[in-house]
mmCIF file of N, CA and C in Angstrom:
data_model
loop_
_atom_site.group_PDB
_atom_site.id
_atom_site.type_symbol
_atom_site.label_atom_id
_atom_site.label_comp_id
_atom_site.label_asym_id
_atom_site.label_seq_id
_atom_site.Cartn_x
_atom_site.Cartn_y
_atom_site.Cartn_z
ATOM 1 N N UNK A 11 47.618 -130.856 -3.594
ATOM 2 C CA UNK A 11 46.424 -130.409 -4.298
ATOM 3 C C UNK A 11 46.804 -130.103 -5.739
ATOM 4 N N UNK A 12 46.156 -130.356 -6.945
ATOM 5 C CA UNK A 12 46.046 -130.171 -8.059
ATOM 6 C C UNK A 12 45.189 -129.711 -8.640
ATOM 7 N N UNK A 13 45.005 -128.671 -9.314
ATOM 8 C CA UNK A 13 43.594 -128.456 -10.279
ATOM 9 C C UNK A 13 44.039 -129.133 -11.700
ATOM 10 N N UNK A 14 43.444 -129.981 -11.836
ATOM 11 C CA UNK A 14 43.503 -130.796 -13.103
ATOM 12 C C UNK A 14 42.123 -129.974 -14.146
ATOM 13 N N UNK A 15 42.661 -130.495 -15.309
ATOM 14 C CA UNK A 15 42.363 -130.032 -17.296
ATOM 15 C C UNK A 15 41.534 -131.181 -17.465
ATOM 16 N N UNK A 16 40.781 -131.241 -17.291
ATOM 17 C CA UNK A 16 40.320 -132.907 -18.634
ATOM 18 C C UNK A 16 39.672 -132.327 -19.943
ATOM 19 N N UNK A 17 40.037 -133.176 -21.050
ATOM 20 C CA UNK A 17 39.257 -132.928 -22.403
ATOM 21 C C UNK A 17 38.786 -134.019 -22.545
ATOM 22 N N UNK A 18 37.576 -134.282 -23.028
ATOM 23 C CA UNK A 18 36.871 -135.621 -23.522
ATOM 24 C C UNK A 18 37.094 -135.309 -25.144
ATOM 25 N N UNK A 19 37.130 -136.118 -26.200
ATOM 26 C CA UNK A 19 37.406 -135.868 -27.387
ATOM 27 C C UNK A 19 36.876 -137.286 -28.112
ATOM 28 N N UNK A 20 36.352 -137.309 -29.413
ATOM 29 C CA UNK A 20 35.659 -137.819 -29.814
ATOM 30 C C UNK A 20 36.011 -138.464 -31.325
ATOM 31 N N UNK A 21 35.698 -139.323 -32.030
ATOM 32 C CA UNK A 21 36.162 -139.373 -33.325
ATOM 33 C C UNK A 21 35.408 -138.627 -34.207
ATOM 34 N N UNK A 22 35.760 -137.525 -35.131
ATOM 35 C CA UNK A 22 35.028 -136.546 -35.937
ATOM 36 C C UNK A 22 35.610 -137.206 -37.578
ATOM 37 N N UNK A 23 34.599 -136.377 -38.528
ATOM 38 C CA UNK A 23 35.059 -136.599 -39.682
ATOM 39 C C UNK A 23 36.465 -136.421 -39.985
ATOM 40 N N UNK A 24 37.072 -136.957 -41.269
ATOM 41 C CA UNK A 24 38.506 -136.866 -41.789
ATOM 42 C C UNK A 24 39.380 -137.543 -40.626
ATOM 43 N N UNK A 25 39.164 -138.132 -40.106
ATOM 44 C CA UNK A 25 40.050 -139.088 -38.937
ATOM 45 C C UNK A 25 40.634 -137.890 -37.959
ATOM 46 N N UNK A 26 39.689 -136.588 -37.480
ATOM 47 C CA UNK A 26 40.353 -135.723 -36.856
ATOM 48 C C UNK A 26 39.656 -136.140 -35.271
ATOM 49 N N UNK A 27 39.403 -135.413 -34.195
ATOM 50 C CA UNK A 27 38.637 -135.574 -32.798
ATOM 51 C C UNK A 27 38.281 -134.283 -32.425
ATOM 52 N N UNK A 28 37.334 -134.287 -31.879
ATOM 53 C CA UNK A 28 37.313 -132.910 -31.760
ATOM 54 C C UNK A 28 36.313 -132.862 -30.029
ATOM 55 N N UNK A 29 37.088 -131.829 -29.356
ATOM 56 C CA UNK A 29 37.115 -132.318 -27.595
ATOM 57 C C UNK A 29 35.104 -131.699 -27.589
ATOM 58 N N UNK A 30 34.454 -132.972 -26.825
ATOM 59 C CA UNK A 30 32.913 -132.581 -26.473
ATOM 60 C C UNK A 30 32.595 -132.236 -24.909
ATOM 61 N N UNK A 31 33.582 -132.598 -24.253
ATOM 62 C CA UNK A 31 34.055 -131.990 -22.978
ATOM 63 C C UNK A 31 34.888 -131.226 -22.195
ATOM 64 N N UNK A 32 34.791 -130.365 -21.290
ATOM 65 C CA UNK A 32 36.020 -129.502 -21.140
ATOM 66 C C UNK A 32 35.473 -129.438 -19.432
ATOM 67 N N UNK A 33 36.664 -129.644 -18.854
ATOM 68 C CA UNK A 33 36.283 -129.886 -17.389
ATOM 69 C C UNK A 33 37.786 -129.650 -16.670
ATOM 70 N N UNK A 34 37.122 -128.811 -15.583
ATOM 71 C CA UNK A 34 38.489 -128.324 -14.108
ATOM 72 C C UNK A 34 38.212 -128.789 -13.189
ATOM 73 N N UNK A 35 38.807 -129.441 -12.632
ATOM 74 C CA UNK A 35 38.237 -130.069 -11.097
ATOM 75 C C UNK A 35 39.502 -130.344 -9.819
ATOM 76 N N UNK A 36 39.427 -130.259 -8.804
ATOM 77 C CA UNK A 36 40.802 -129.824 -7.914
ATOM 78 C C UNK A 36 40.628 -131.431 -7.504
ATOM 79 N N UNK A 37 41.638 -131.842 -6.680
ATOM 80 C CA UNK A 37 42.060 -133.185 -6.565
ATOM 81 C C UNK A 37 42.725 -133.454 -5.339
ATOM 82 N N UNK A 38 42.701 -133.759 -4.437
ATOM 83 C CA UNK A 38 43.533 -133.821 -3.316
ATOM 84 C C UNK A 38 43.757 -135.168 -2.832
ATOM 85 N N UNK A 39 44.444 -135.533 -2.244
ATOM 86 C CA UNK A 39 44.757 -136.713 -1.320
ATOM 87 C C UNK A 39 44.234 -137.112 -0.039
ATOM 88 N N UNK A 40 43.573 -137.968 0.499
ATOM 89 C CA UNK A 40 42.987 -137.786 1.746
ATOM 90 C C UNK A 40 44.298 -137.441 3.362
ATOM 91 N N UNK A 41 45.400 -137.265 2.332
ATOM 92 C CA UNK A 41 46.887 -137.267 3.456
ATOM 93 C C UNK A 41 46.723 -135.066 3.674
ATOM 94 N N UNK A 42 45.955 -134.719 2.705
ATOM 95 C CA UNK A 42 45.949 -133.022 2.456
ATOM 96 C C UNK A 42 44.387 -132.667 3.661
ATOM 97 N N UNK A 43 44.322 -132.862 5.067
ATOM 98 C CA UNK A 43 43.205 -132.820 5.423
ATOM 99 C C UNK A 43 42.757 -131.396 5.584
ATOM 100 N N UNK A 44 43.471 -130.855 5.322
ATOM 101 C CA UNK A 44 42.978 -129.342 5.825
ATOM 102 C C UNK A 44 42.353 -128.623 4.341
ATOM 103 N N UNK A 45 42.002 -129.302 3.023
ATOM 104 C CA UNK A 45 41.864 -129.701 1.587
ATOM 105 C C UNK A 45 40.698 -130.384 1.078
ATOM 106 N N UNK A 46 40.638 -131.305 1.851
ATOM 107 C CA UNK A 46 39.379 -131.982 1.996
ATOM 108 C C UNK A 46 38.089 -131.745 1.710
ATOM 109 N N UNK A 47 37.768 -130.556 1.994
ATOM 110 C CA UNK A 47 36.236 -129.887 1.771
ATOM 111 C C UNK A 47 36.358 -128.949 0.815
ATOM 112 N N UNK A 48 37.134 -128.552 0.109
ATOM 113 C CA UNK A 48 37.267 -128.216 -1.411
ATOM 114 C C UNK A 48 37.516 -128.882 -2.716
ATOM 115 N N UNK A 49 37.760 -130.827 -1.953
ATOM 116 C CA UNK A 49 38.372 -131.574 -3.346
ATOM 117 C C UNK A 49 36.763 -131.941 -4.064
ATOM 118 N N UNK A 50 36.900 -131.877 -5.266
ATOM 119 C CA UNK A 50 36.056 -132.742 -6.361
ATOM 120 C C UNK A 50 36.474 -134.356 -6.161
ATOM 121 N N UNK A 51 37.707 -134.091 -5.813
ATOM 122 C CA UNK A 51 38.576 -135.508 -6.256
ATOM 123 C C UNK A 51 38.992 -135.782 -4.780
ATOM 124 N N UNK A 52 39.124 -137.073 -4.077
ATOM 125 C CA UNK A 52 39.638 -137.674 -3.534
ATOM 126 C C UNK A 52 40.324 -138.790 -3.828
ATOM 127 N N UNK A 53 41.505 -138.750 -3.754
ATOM 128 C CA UNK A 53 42.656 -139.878 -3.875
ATOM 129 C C UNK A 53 43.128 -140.735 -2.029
ATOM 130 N N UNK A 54 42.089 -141.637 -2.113
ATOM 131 C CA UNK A 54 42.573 -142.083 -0.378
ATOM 132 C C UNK A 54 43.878 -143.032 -0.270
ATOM 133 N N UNK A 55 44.810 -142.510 -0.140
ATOM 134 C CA UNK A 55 46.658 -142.829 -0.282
ATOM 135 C C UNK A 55 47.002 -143.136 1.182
ATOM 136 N N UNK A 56 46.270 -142.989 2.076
ATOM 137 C CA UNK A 56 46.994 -143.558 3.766
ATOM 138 C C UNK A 56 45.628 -144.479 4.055
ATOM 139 N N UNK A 57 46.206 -144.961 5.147
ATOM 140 C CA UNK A 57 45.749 -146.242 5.331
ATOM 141 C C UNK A 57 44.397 -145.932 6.159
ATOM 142 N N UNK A 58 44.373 -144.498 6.621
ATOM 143 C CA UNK A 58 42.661 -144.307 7.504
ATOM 144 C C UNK A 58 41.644 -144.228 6.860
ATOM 145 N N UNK A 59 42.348 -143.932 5.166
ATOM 146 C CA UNK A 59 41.552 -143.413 4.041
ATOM 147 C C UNK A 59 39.756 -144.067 4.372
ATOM 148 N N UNK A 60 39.804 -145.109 4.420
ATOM 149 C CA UNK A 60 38.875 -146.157 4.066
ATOM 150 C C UNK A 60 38.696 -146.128 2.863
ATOM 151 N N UNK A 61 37.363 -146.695 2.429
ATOM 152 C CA UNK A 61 36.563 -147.324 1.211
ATOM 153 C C UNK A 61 36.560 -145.875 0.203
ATOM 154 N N UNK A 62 36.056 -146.333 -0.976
ATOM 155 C CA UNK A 62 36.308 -145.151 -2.168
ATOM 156 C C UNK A 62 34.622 -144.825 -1.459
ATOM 157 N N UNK A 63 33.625 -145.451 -1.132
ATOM 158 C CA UNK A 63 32.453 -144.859 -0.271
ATOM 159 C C UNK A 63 32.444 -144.396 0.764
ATOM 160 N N UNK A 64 33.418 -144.493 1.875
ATOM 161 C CA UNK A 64 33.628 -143.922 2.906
ATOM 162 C C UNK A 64 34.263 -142.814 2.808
ATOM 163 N N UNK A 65 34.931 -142.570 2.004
ATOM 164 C CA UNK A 65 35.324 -140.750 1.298
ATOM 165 C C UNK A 65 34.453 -140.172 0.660
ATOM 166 N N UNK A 66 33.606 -140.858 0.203
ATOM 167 C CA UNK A 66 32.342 -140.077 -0.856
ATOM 168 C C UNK A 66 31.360 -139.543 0.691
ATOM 169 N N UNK A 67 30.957 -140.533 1.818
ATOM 170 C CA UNK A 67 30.386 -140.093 2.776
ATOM 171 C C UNK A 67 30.593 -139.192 3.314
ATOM 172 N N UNK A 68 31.954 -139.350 3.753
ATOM 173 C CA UNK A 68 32.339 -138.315 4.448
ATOM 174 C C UNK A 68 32.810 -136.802 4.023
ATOM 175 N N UNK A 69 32.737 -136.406 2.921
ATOM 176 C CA UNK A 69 32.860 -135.526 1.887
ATOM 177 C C UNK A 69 32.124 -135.209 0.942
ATOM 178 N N UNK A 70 31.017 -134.677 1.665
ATOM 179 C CA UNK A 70 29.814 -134.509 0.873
ATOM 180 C C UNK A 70 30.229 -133.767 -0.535
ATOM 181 N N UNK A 71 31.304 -132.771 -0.734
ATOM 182 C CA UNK A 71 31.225 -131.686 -1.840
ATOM 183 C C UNK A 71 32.594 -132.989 -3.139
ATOM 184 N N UNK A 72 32.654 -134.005 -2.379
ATOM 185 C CA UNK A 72 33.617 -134.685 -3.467
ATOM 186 C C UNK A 72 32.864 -135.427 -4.394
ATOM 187 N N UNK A 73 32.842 -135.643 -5.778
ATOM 188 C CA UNK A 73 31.943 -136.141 -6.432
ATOM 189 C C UNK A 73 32.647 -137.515 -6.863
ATOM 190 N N UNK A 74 34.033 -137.506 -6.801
ATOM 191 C CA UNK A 74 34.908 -139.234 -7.377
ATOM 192 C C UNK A 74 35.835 -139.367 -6.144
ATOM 193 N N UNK A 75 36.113 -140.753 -5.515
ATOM 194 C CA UNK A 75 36.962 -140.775 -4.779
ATOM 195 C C UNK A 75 37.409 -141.985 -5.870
ATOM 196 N N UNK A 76 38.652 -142.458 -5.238
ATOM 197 C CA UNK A 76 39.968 -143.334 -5.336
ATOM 198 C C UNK A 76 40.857 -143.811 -4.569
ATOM 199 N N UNK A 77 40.815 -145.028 -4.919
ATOM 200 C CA UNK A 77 42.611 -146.154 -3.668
ATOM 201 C C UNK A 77 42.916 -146.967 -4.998
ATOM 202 N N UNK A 78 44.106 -146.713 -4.676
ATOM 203 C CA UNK A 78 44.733 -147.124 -5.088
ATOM 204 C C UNK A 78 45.510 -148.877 -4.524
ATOM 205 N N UNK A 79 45.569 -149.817 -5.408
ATOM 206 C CA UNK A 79 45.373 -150.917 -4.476
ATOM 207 C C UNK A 79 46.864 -151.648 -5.096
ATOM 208 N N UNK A 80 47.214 -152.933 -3.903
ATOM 209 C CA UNK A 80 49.191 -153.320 -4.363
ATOM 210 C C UNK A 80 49.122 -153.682 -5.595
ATOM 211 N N UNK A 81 48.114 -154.556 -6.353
ATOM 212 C CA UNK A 81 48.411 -155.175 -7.189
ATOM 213 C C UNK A 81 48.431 -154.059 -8.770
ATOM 214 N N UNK A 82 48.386 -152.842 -8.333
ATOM 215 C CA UNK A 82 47.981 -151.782 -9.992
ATOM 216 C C UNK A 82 46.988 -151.441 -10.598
ATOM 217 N N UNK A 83 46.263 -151.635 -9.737
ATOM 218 C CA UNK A 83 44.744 -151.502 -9.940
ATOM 219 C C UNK A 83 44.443 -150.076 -9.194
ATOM 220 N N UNK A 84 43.317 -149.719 -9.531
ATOM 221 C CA UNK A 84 42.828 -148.418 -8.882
ATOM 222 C C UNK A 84 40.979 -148.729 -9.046
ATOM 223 N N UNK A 85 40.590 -148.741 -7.555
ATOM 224 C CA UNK A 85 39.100 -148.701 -7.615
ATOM 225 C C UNK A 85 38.243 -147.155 -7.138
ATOM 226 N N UNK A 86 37.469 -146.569 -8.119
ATOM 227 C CA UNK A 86 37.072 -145.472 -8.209
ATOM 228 C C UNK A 86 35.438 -145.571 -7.778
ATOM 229 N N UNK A 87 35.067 -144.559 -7.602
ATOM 230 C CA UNK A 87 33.895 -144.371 -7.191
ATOM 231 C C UNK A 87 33.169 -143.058 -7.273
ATOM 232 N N UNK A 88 32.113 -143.145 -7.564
ATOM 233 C CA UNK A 88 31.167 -141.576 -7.767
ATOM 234 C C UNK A 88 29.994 -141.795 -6.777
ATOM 235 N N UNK A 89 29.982 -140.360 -6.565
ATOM 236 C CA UNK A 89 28.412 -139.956 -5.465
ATOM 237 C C UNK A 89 27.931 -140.598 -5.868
ATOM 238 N N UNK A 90 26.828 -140.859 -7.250
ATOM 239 C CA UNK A 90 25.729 -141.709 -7.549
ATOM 240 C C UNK A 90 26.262 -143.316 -7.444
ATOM 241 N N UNK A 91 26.870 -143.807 -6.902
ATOM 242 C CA UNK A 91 27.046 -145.122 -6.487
ATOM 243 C C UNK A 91 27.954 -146.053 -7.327
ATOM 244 N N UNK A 92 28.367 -145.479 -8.442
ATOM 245 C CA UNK A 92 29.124 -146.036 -9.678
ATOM 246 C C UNK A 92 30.554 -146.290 -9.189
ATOM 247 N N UNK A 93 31.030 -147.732 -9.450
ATOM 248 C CA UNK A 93 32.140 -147.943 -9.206
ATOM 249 C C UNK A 93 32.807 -149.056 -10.049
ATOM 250 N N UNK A 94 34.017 -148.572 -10.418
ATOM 251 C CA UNK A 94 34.723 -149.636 -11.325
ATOM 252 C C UNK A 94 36.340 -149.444 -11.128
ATOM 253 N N UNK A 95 36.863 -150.841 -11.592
ATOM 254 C CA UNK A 95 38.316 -150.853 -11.311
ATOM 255 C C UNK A 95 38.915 -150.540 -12.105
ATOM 256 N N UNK A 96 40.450 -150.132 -12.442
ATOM 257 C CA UNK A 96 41.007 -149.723 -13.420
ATOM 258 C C UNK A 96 42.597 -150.201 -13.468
ATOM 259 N N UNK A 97 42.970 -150.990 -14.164
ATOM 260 C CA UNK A 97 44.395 -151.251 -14.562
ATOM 261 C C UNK A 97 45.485 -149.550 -14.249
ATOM 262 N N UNK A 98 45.968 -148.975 -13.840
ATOM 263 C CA UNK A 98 46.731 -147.902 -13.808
ATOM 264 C C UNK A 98 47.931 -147.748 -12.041
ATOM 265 N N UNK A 99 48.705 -147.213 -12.399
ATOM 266 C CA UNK A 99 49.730 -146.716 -11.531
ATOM 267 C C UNK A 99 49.561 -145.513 -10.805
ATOM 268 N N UNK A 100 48.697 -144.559 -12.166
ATOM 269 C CA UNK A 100 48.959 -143.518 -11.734
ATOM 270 C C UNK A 100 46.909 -143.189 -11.342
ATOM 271 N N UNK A 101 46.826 -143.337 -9.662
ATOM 272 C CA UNK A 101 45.037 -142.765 -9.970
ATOM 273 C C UNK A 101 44.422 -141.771 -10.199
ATOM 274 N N UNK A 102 45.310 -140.265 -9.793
ATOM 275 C CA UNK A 102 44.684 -139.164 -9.929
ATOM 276 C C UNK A 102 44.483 -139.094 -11.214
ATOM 277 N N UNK A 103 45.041 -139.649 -12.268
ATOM 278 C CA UNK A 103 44.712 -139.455 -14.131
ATOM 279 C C UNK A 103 43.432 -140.343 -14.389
ATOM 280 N N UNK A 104 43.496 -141.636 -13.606
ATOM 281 C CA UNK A 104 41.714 -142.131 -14.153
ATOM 282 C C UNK A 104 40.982 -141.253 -12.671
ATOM 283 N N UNK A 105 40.790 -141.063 -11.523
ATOM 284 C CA UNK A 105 39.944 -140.224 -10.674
ATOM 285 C C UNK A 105 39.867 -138.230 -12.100
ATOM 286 N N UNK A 106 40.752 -138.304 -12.487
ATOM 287 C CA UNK A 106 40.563 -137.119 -13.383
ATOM 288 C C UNK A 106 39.983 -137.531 -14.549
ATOM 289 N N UNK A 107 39.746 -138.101 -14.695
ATOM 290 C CA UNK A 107 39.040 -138.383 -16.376
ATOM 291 C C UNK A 107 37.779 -138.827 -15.479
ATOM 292 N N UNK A 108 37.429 -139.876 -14.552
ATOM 293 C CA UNK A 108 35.990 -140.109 -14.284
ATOM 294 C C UNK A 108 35.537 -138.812 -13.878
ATOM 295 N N UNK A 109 35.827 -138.029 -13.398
ATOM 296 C CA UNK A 109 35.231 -136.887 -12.827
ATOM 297 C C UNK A 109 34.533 -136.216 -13.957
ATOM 298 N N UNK A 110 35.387 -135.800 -15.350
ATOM 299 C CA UNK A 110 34.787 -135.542 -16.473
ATOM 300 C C UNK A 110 33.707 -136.160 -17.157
ATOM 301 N N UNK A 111 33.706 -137.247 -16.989
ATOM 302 C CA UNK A 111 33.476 -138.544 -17.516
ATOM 303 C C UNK A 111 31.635 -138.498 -17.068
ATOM 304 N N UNK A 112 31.825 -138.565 -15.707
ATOM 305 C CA UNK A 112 30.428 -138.286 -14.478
ATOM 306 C C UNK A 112 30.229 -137.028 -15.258
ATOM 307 N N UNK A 113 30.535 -136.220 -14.695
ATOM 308 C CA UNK A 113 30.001 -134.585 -15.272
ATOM 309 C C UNK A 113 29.299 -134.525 -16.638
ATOM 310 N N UNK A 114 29.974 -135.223 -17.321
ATOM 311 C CA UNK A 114 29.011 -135.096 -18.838
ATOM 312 C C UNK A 114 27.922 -136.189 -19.039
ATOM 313 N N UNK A 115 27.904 -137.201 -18.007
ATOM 314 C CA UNK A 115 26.592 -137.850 -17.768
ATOM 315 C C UNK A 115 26.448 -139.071 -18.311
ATOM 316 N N UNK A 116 27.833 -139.275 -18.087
ATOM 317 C CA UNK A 116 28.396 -141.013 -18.984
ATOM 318 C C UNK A 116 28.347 -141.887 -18.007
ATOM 319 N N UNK A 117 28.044 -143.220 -17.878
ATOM 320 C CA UNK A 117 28.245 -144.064 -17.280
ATOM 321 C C UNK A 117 29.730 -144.352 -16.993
ATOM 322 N N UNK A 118 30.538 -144.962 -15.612
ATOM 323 C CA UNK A 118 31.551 -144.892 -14.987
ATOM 324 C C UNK A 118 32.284 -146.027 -16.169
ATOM 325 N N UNK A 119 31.607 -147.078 -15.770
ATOM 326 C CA UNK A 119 32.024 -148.369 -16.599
ATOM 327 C C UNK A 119 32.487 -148.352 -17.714
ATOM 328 N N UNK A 120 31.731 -147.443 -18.737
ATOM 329 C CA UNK A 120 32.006 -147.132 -20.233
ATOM 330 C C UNK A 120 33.677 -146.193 -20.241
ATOM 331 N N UNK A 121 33.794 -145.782 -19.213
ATOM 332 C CA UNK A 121 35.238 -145.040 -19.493
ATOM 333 C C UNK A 121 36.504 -146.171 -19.869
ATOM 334 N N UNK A 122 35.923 -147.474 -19.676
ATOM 335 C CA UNK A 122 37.075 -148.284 -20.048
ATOM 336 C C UNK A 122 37.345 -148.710 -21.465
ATOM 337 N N UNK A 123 36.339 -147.795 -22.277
ATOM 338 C CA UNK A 123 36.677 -147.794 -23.490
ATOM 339 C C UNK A 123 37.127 -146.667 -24.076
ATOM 340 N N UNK A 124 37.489 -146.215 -23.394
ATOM 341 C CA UNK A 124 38.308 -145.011 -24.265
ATOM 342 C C UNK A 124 39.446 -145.115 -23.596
ATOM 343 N N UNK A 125 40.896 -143.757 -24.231
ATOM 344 C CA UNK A 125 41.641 -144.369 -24.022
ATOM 345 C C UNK A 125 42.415 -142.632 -23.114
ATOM 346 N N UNK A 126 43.232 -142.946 -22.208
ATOM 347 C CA UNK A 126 42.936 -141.648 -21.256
ATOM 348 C C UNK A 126 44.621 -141.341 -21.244
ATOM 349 N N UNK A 127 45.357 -140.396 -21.961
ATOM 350 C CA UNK A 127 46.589 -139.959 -21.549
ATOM 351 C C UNK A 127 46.793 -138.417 -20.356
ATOM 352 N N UNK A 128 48.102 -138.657 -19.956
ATOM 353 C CA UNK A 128 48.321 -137.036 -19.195
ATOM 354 C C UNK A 128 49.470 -136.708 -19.440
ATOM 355 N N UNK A 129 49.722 -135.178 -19.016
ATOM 356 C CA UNK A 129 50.834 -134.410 -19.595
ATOM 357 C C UNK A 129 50.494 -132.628 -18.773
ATOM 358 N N UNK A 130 51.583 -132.056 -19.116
ATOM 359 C CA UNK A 130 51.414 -130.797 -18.499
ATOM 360 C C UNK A 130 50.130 -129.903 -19.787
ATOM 361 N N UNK A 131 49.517 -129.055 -19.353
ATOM 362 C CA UNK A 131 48.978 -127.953 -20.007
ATOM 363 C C UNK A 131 49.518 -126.731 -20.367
ATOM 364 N N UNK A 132 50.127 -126.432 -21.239
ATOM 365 C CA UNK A 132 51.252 -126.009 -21.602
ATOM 366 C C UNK A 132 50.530 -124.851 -22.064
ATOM 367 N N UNK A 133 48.990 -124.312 -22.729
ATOM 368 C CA UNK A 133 48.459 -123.623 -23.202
ATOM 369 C C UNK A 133 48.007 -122.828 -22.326
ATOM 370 N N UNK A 134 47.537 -123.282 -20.955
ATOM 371 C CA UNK A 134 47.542 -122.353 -20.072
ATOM 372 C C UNK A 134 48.702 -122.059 -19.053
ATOM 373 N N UNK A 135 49.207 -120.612 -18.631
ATOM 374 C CA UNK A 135 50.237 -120.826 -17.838
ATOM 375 C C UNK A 135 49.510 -119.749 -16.498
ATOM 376 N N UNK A 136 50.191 -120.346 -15.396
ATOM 377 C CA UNK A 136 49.547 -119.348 -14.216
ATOM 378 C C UNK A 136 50.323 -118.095 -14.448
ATOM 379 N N UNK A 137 50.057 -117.389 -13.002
ATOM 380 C CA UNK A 137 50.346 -115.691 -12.831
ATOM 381 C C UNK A 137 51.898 -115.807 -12.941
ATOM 382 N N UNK A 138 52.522 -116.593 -12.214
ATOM 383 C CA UNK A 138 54.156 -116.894 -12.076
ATOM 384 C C UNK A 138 54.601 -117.198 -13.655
ATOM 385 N N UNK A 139 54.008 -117.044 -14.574
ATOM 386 C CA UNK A 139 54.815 -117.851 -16.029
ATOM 387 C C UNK A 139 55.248 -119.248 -15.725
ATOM 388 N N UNK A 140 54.746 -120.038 -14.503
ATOM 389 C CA UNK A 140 55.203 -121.159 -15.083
ATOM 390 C C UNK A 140 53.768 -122.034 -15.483
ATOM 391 N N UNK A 141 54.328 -123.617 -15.542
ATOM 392 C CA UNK A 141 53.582 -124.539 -16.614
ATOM 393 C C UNK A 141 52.056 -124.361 -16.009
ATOM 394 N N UNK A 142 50.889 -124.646 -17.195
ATOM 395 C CA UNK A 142 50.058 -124.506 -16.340
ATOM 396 C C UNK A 142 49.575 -125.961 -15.784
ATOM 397 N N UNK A 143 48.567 -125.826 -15.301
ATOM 398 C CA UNK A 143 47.845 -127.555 -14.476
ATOM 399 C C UNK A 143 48.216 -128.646 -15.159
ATOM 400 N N UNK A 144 47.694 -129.557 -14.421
ATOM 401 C CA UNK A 144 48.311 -130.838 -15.228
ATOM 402 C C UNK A 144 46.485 -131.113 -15.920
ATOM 403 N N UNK A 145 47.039 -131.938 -17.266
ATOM 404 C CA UNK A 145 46.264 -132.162 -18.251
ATOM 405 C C UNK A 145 46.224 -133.511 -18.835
ATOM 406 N N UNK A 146 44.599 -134.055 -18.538
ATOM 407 C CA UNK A 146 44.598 -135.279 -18.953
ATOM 408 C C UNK A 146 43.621 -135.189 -19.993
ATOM 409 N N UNK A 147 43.556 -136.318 -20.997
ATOM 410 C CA UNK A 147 42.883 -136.227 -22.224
ATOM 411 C C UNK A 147 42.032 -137.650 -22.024
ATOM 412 N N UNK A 148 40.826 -137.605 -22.800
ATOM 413 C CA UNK A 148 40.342 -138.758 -22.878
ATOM 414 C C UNK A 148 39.433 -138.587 -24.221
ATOM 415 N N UNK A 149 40.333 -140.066 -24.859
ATOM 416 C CA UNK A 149 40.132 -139.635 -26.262
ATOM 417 C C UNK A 149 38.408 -141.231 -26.481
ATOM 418 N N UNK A 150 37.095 -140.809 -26.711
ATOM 419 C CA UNK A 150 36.402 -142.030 -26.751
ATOM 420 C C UNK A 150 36.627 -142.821 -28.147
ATOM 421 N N UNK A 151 36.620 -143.709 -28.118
ATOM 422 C CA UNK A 151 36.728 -144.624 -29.489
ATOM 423 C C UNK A 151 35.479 -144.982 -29.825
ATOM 424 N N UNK A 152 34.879 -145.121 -30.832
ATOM 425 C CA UNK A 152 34.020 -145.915 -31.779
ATOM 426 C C UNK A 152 33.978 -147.131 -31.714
#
């Protein structure tokens, strides 16, 4: 389980960006079943997983699922029926940016124009002092 950071960020005057989204959303694996009914995010990583719709069904409170597929691809999916593929290795970083992405009321498809990095969140740290959540950015282009 992860609680993931997303920032959506935008091109602003003077070539600066400045973030128009700010979004937390927890993330789990469909292998975490006892997790399941608290994820935003489903990542279906074993093979019972089924379809990125057959996790959205069966998980009413998840709003993006994800599989990850051999060839490096990752096909995503949202409650409202939106689904698109994505060049990546890593899926919980595009299932974390669509989740933001949905939430602010963007079409799924259009996320393939912007451009989506991750990294630790270093600005927030938990109760233990260590690093805080992991943090993905999604910067939109013009």
């Amino acid at each position: 389980m992860k609680l993931l950071r997303v920032l959506i960020s935008e091109p602003a005057p003077g070539g600066r960006s400045r973030v128009v989204v700010a979004d937390e959303h927890v993330c789990v694996t469909s292998a975490e079943q006892h997790r399941l009914a608290v994820a935003d995010v489903i990542i279906g990583l074993d093979l019972g997983a089924g379809t990125v719709r057959d996790l959205l069904d069966r998980h009413p409170g998840c709003l993006v699922a994800a599989r990850p597929r051999p060839d490096g691809t990752c096909i995503v999916g949202t409650r409202d029926g939106q689904v698109s593929v994505f060049a990546t290795r890593k899926p919980w970083v595009v299932a974390a940016a669509a989740h933001a992405w949905t939430v602010a009321g963007r079409r799924l498809a259009a996320l393939s124009t912007a451009t989506i990095t991750a990294g630790g969140d270093h600005r927030r740290r938990d109760r233990s002092g260590g690093a805080g959540c992991p943090f993905v950015e999604v910067r939109r282009v013009r």
